[in-house]
Amino acid sequence: MVKSMPLKVFNTLNQRIEVFKPLRDNAVGIYVCGPTVYDYSHVGHARTYIAFDIIVRHLRYKGFEVKYVVNITNIDDKIINRAKELKKDPLKLAEKFEEAFFDDIRALRIKQADVYPKVTDHIPEIIEMIQTLIEKGFAYVVNGDVYFSVKKVTDYGKLSHQSLEEVKAGARSDSSEKKVFPVDFALWKSSKPEEPGWDSPWGKGRPGWHIECSVMSMKYLGPQFDIHGGAQDLIFPHHENEILQSEAASGKKPFVKYWLHTGFLNVGGKKMSKSLGNIIPIGELLEKYSAEEFRLFVLSAHYRSPINFTYESLNQARKNLEKLYNLIHKINALVKEQKKEKTDIEEDRFYKELEDQKQKFLEAMDEDFNTPLALKHLFAIMRKANTYFGGMVEVSKELLNRVLGLFSELGGILGILERVREAPEELPEELAKLIGEREEARKSKDWETADRIRLHLRELGIILEDAPEGVRWRRKHRGN
Ligand code: AMP
Ligand code: ZN
């Protein structure tokens, strides 16, 4: 029943919603441009990774066999420049931030991709593809650099929907580059003696920005695959150039069937930037909010729309999640109390209503992963269950368990409500006592003691949040 509904996705290539049909039966290959590891990942990255996590979860829920690949860019100009600034070895610096990226992914409850290929592990394959491009006449060598010649292709601009003339008019020339036409782009860059470099037929150097993604996506998913993603900033030039290289090298079109792009996350209405000082690293976010709260916030906007990070929106997400868990905890408590085992006709009728709402949830997800609409249906289920269980004297364990199962199933698609089967955790007595002592200290305005206790609890892995209704606690997340 679930699998018969067609999934539709917005394809940047054709600028319209299309029915999703994989190239090979039921198998889906998906490649998403991952992080350039020169710094900690921020909440904008988190938005894109969560969006694709949900896309992959939904595809798997629908029964597709998904192979999910996310690359790690561990060598490029940004890494080299940052390493120079910090007087560190670029590859070591990249290793440190790669580890931090995996910590963040785990902390955000993002399911691991099947492969996380790294650029530095694929240098021979990159050299091989560049050689193929030279042999086929699509690329040329100038003093140790290799460039792709965009004039050699006839369908330039098909992803970003602009002509070569338009792009040429806006192209800035960089004196360090030796290309013959301003829109041509580097496949291989010669490296300075103090920079990391690999031997190649053109001398010591390193790959250009785009070639890695052509090489690694095709290596793990084949010359033609189903979905390629990233945020909208990558449509041009990165993904445009990936298409040119890949199709020129393999001779097969199209390189990718569906191109999916996420909208940007802004902070307080502004693009995150170093100069504005408004970059929020994921670790900092998770000091204040749980992964599920942030995920609920991300889900409140469609993945293609921009989303504005504000603490009001995060607090709203916190309240909404709390409402869901309040109901879930209540149901868990009811399961323990109730004697009645099996559902009756009346209960079956009620559960059917929830299932209708579940279908609407799934239809919303099938409509280009419309999470704001799917959430409306999830909250409708919550309201119905609240009303029903609120007035109940007797209710069967079977119904209660079914409703818990429903929350677990739909929450599993969105990567929330992981704690459906858990009763609210009780704090060990000594820790509860410490919180009490801190409250006392706060009441008598002894801020020093209050802060000392807060820090002590933090060391023990407990984070305190002072909310209007009183102090709340939660366990520290990995990566905090
Ligand atoms: P980067 O490490 O900057 O190459 O980015 C890794 C991934 O995150 C890419 O898919 C980017 O398009 C995406 N990304 C970067 N910044 C943002 C942002 N502010 N909002 C959403 N996605 C972003
Ligand atoms: Zn890429």
XYZ file of C-alpha atoms and ligand atoms in Angstrom:
504
model
C 0.000 0.000 0.000
C 2.696 2.438 1.031
C 4.982 1.575 -1.865
C 2.335 2.163 -4.521
C 2.308 5.912 -3.986
C 4.641 7.618 -6.446
C 7.339 9.809 -5.027
C 7.784 13.171 -6.745
C 10.861 15.350 -6.563
C 11.791 18.799 -7.817
C 14.617 18.405 -10.313
C 16.896 21.444 -10.660
C 17.883 20.158 -14.103
C 14.383 20.478 -15.573
C 13.044 22.995 -13.058
C 9.942 20.980 -12.347
C 8.437 18.339 -10.118
C 8.934 14.892 -11.635
C 7.866 11.375 -10.730
C 10.873 9.630 -9.213
C 11.888 6.499 -11.064
C 15.333 5.035 -10.383
C 17.588 4.128 -13.292
C 17.921 0.533 -12.099
C 14.817 -1.194 -10.693
C 14.623 -0.524 -7.008
C 18.195 0.553 -6.371
C 18.907 4.238 -5.750
C 22.357 5.824 -5.874
C 22.661 9.180 -4.133
C 25.689 11.435 -3.807
C 25.777 14.571 -1.675
C 28.632 17.069 -1.582
C 30.016 16.891 1.912
C 32.193 19.168 3.972
C 35.438 20.892 3.155
C 37.133 20.141 6.436
C 38.972 23.366 7.296
C 36.809 24.364 10.257
C 33.973 23.092 12.453
C 30.690 22.463 10.610
C 27.969 25.024 11.323
C 24.184 25.007 11.577
C 23.888 25.725 7.823
C 25.780 22.536 7.002
C 23.579 20.749 9.542
C 20.461 21.905 7.689
C 21.664 20.379 4.426
C 22.886 17.135 6.005
C 19.621 16.706 7.924
C 17.572 17.409 4.775
C 19.392 14.643 2.888
C 19.257 12.344 5.899
C 15.465 12.636 5.787
C 15.401 12.149 2.010
C 17.423 8.938 2.400
C 15.304 7.750 5.351
C 12.107 8.291 3.348
C 13.496 6.501 0.283
C 14.459 3.538 2.469
C 11.074 3.598 4.199
C 9.465 3.299 0.767
C 11.492 0.166 0.122
C 14.210 1.528 -2.160
C 17.667 0.049 -1.743
C 19.700 3.165 -1.256
C 23.450 3.538 -1.585
C 24.349 6.882 -0.033
C 27.722 8.533 -0.653
C 28.981 11.757 0.982
C 32.458 12.986 0.101
C 34.990 14.625 2.375
C 37.053 17.364 0.755
C 40.272 17.069 2.714
C 42.541 19.031 0.414
C 41.801 22.380 -1.247
C 42.748 26.070 -1.152
C 40.665 26.848 1.938
C 42.394 24.092 3.908
C 45.841 25.169 2.723
C 45.174 28.832 3.603
C 43.781 28.004 7.041
C 46.751 25.732 7.753
C 49.122 28.561 6.766
C 47.290 30.913 9.149
C 47.541 28.426 12.001
C 51.033 27.229 11.022
C 49.830 23.646 10.872
C 50.143 20.791 8.438
C 47.130 20.996 6.044
C 46.445 17.255 6.050
C 46.585 17.069 9.861
C 44.296 20.067 10.129
C 41.837 18.371 7.754
C 41.979 15.176 9.832
C 41.036 17.061 12.980
C 37.994 18.707 11.380
C 36.995 15.478 9.667
C 36.760 13.833 13.086
C 34.759 16.797 14.362
C 32.400 16.398 11.382
C 31.702 12.764 12.286
C 31.079 13.751 15.911
C 28.546 16.313 14.704
C 26.824 13.830 12.403
C 26.399 11.372 15.265
C 25.237 14.068 17.664
C 22.636 15.267 15.147
C 21.267 11.707 14.880
C 22.084 11.608 11.161
C 22.372 8.069 9.836
C 25.812 7.224 8.534
C 26.247 7.299 4.762
C 27.396 4.037 3.154
C 30.650 5.561 1.942
C 32.541 8.721 2.931
C 35.245 8.892 0.257
C 38.127 11.298 0.769
C 39.913 13.204 -1.983
C 43.396 12.223 -0.849
C 42.463 8.528 -1.129
C 41.474 8.964 -4.794
C 44.386 10.800 -6.394
C 45.229 7.988 -8.898
C 41.605 7.844 -10.088
C 41.493 11.633 -10.368
C 44.666 11.645 -12.475
C 43.187 8.896 -14.635
C 40.012 10.859 -15.363
C 41.987 14.003 -16.187
C 44.101 11.972 -18.597
C 40.951 10.655 -20.266
C 39.660 14.216 -20.636
C 42.948 15.311 -22.222
C 42.952 12.321 -24.572
C 39.386 13.015 -25.630
C 40.267 16.639 -26.358
C 38.235 18.230 -23.542
C 41.183 19.413 -21.483
C 44.553 21.118 -22.021
C 47.779 21.482 -20.079
C 49.502 24.827 -19.349
C 52.706 24.772 -17.286
C 51.724 22.060 -14.842
C 48.040 23.072 -14.652
C 45.237 21.287 -16.491
C 42.028 23.060 -17.536
C 38.692 21.904 -18.868
C 37.812 23.637 -22.138
C 34.135 24.613 -21.858
C 33.936 25.535 -25.542
C 34.304 21.836 -26.381
C 30.801 21.058 -25.109
C 27.528 22.073 -26.690
C 25.251 21.953 -23.656
C 27.020 24.286 -21.244
C 24.761 25.779 -18.550
C 22.029 23.154 -18.548
C 21.861 22.880 -14.764
C 22.243 26.545 -13.827
C 20.201 27.620 -16.848
C 22.536 30.230 -18.231
C 24.441 30.523 -21.469
C 28.193 30.477 -21.875
C 28.028 34.131 -23.008
C 26.241 35.141 -19.801
C 28.770 33.317 -17.671
C 31.664 34.763 -19.644
C 30.350 38.297 -19.102
C 30.412 37.751 -15.343
C 33.715 35.830 -15.193
C 36.517 37.451 -13.245
C 40.041 36.759 -14.370
C 42.527 35.571 -11.812
C 46.107 36.390 -12.738
C 47.425 33.224 -11.058
C 45.506 31.096 -13.553
C 46.790 30.333 -16.980
C 43.614 29.307 -18.741
C 42.962 30.388 -22.329
C 39.233 31.135 -21.934
C 37.886 32.819 -18.762
C 35.136 30.240 -18.132
C 37.477 27.228 -18.377
C 38.152 25.674 -14.979
C 41.049 23.887 -13.315
C 41.170 20.095 -13.169
C 44.695 19.985 -11.781
C 46.715 22.757 -10.132
C 50.476 22.745 -9.813
C 51.476 23.125 -6.188
C 54.107 25.303 -4.574
C 57.028 23.415 -2.985
C 55.760 23.991 0.575
C 52.206 22.903 -0.262
C 50.878 19.330 -0.315
C 51.182 17.820 -3.758
C 51.115 14.541 -5.627
C 53.202 13.442 -8.589
C 51.334 13.462 -11.864
C 52.119 13.407 -15.597
C 51.949 17.254 -15.384
C 54.235 17.641 -12.376
C 53.567 17.916 -8.663
C 50.119 19.246 -7.946
C 46.665 18.719 -6.526
C 43.152 18.285 -7.916
C 40.974 21.283 -8.786
C 37.726 21.777 -6.894
C 35.173 19.951 -9.063
C 36.939 16.859 -10.381
C 36.871 14.969 -7.058
C 33.082 14.770 -7.052
C 32.918 13.425 -10.622
C 35.527 10.798 -9.824
C 34.207 9.676 -6.450
C 30.520 9.672 -7.379
C 31.159 7.611 -10.511
C 33.501 5.259 -8.689
C 30.909 4.336 -6.060
C 27.672 4.770 -8.019
C 28.603 4.199 -11.665
C 28.815 6.627 -14.628
C 25.093 7.345 -14.360
C 23.185 7.506 -11.118
C 19.937 8.739 -9.633
C 20.314 11.644 -7.232
C 22.997 14.259 -6.687
C 22.563 16.852 -3.984
C 24.018 19.763 -2.129
C 22.867 23.225 -1.134
C 21.850 25.759 -3.768
C 25.228 27.515 -3.672
C 26.713 24.491 -5.422
C 24.486 24.574 -8.534
C 26.962 26.923 -10.146
C 29.780 26.461 -10.863
C 30.414 23.226 -8.930
C 27.611 20.982 -10.154
C 27.501 22.543 -13.607
C 31.179 21.689 -14.040
C 30.750 18.224 -12.569
C 28.223 17.441 -15.305
C 30.578 18.656 -18.045
C 33.554 16.618 -16.835
C 31.599 13.473 -16.080
C 29.651 13.335 -19.321
C 32.752 14.201 -21.347
C 34.795 11.471 -19.640
C 32.197 8.690 -19.686
C 30.481 9.641 -22.944
C 27.170 8.880 -21.185
C 24.288 11.283 -20.689
C 22.792 12.159 -18.330
C 25.420 11.868 -15.606
C 22.694 12.315 -12.963
C 18.930 11.896 -13.370
C 17.690 14.105 -10.498
C 19.515 17.102 -9.049
C 18.219 18.129 -5.611
C 19.286 21.343 -3.890
C 18.615 22.595 -0.393
C 17.913 26.217 0.504
C 20.346 28.158 2.668
C 20.096 28.554 6.384
C 20.539 32.178 7.479
C 21.046 33.453 10.996
C 18.797 36.318 12.123
C 17.965 37.017 8.467
C 21.609 37.284 7.402
C 23.962 34.965 5.604
C 26.424 33.436 8.058
C 29.883 34.894 7.635
C 33.126 35.380 9.495
C 32.923 39.162 9.060
C 29.458 39.341 10.655
C 30.594 36.983 13.415
C 27.302 35.102 13.217
C 28.533 31.601 12.454
C 27.037 29.063 14.850
C 29.020 25.811 15.018
C 26.987 22.641 15.538
C 28.737 22.008 18.867
C 27.573 25.400 20.134
C 24.007 24.759 18.982
C 23.927 21.425 20.819
C 24.995 23.101 24.054
C 21.625 24.834 24.062
C 19.272 22.606 22.107
C 18.899 18.898 21.605
C 19.388 17.297 18.191
C 15.681 16.494 17.979
C 14.718 20.092 18.756
C 16.990 21.341 15.989
C 15.702 18.698 13.592
C 12.118 19.720 14.286
C 13.093 23.324 13.536
C 14.745 22.268 10.245
C 11.664 20.236 9.287
C 9.400 23.235 9.801
C 10.564 24.600 6.434
C 10.602 22.824 3.082
C 14.141 21.687 2.240
C 14.288 23.892 -0.867
C 13.215 27.072 0.970
C 15.627 29.238 2.861
C 15.288 28.881 6.617
C 15.982 31.561 9.187
C 17.702 30.523 12.411
C 16.288 32.448 15.383
C 16.134 31.448 19.021
C 12.354 32.062 18.955
C 11.948 29.401 16.250
C 14.205 27.012 18.150
C 12.183 27.596 21.326
C 8.980 26.970 19.400
C 10.431 23.680 18.136
C 11.353 22.794 21.730
C 7.770 23.399 22.875
C 6.329 21.330 20.036
C 8.658 18.438 20.695
C 7.811 18.589 24.360
C 4.096 18.282 23.521
C 4.826 15.137 21.526
C 6.912 13.614 24.304
C 4.333 14.543 26.945
C 1.802 12.461 25.084
C 4.292 9.646 24.516
C 5.225 9.540 28.202
C 1.560 9.532 29.131
C 0.914 6.580 26.810
C 3.912 4.730 28.258
C 2.483 5.251 31.727
C -0.967 4.072 30.588
C 0.490 0.863 29.135
C 1.734 0.000 32.611
C -1.565 0.857 34.332
C -4.156 -0.648 32.005
C -5.565 -4.164 32.358
C -7.419 -4.474 29.059
C -5.300 -6.348 26.508
C -7.046 -6.306 23.109
C -8.660 -3.533 21.089
C -12.432 -3.418 20.555
C -14.390 -2.111 17.574
C -14.503 1.414 18.925
C -10.732 1.467 19.411
C -10.158 -0.017 15.955
C -12.313 2.742 14.488
C -10.243 5.342 16.307
C -6.972 3.793 15.166
C -8.228 3.808 11.575
C -8.572 7.600 11.883
C -4.929 7.824 12.884
C -3.943 5.603 9.971
C -5.748 7.914 7.557
C -3.703 10.733 8.978
C -0.564 8.615 8.557
C -1.393 8.190 4.858
C -1.621 11.964 4.536
C 1.736 12.272 6.277
C 3.266 9.846 3.762
C 1.633 11.615 0.813
C 3.152 14.887 2.011
C 6.574 13.217 2.156
C 6.008 11.855 -1.348
C 5.329 15.367 -2.593
C 8.965 16.436 -2.808
C 9.569 15.688 0.876
C 7.111 18.287 2.139
C 8.064 18.084 5.805
C 6.067 21.145 7.019
C 2.899 19.474 5.738
C 3.945 16.067 7.089
C 4.443 17.675 10.514
C 0.914 19.089 10.428
C -0.369 15.548 10.063
C 1.891 14.278 12.827
C 0.517 16.943 15.162
C -3.016 16.112 14.081
C -2.328 12.525 15.196
C -1.048 13.890 18.485
C -4.145 16.039 19.045
C -6.503 13.185 18.218
C -4.663 10.844 20.578
C -4.582 13.461 23.327
C -8.323 13.924 23.134
C -9.019 10.212 22.940
C -6.758 9.133 25.782
C -7.637 12.191 27.859
C -11.236 11.060 28.262
C -10.559 7.340 28.606
C -11.174 5.315 31.697
C -10.202 2.067 30.122
C -8.032 1.619 27.077
C -6.355 -1.478 25.704
C -2.616 -2.103 25.819
C -2.852 -3.114 22.164
C -4.161 0.299 21.104
C -1.605 2.120 23.238
C 1.207 0.080 21.749
C -0.074 0.658 18.244
C -0.073 4.403 18.786
C 3.454 4.260 20.191
C 4.442 2.195 17.148
C 2.933 4.819 14.862
C 4.946 7.616 16.485
C 8.057 5.492 16.278
C 7.453 4.703 12.590
C 6.776 8.285 11.470
C 9.386 9.722 13.831
C 11.861 7.281 12.272
C 11.366 8.889 8.848
C 12.056 12.334 10.284
C 14.795 11.271 12.675
C 12.870 12.417 15.761
C 11.035 10.681 18.630
C 13.829 8.189 19.158
C 12.775 7.919 22.795
C 9.242 6.648 22.105
C 9.706 3.485 24.130
C 11.459 5.127 27.014
C 9.847 6.400 30.156
C 11.094 9.864 31.148
C 14.483 9.355 32.727
C 14.686 9.903 36.464
C 17.742 11.691 37.681
C 19.913 9.821 40.233
C 19.290 11.106 43.743
C 22.673 12.814 44.288
C 22.273 14.796 41.082
C 18.692 15.787 41.893
C 19.995 16.964 45.258
C 22.638 19.120 43.574
C 19.995 20.732 41.366
C 17.961 21.466 44.497
C 20.986 23.064 46.150
C 21.565 25.226 43.086
C 17.932 26.356 43.174
C 18.372 27.325 46.818
C 21.552 29.250 45.983
C 19.761 31.084 43.173
C 16.903 32.012 45.476
C 19.316 33.579 47.927
C 21.118 35.268 44.993
C 24.318 33.349 45.686
C 25.260 33.294 42.005
C 28.751 32.021 42.649
C 27.546 28.789 44.277
C 24.798 28.404 41.670
C 27.345 28.676 38.846
C 29.756 26.320 40.551
C 27.055 23.654 40.843
C 26.003 24.186 37.220
C 29.588 23.656 36.045
C 30.008 20.635 38.271
C 26.848 19.053 36.827
C 28.081 19.848 33.345
C 31.238 17.875 34.061
C 28.999 15.009 35.123
C 27.224 15.217 31.758
C 24.087 17.074 32.862
C 23.086 20.335 31.231
C 20.747 22.694 33.067
C 18.347 25.074 31.337
C 16.549 27.787 33.251
C 13.052 27.982 31.803
C 10.223 30.253 33.055
C 8.475 27.241 34.607
C 11.622 26.213 36.500
C 14.950 24.560 35.895
C 15.131 21.690 33.400
C 17.905 19.234 32.801
C 19.084 17.065 29.945
C 21.986 14.768 29.261
C 24.918 16.261 27.436
C 25.176 15.254 23.789
C 28.190 13.699 22.235
C 30.063 16.448 20.466
C 29.155 19.128 23.053
P 31.150 23.245 2.473
O 31.904 22.577 3.578
O 31.064 24.734 2.646
O 31.636 22.833 1.133
O 29.625 22.765 2.572
C 29.209 21.442 2.729
C 27.735 21.314 2.334
O 26.914 22.183 3.117
C 27.448 21.681 0.887
O 26.447 20.827 0.368
C 26.979 23.119 0.990
O 26.206 23.483 -0.129
C 26.171 23.075 2.290
N 26.064 24.398 2.962
C 27.059 25.264 3.251
N 26.588 26.368 3.881
C 25.243 26.210 4.017
C 24.165 26.998 4.599
N 24.386 28.180 5.182
N 22.914 26.501 4.537
C 22.672 25.303 3.974
N 23.623 24.511 3.423
C 24.904 24.944 3.432
Zn 30.872 18.170 -4.808
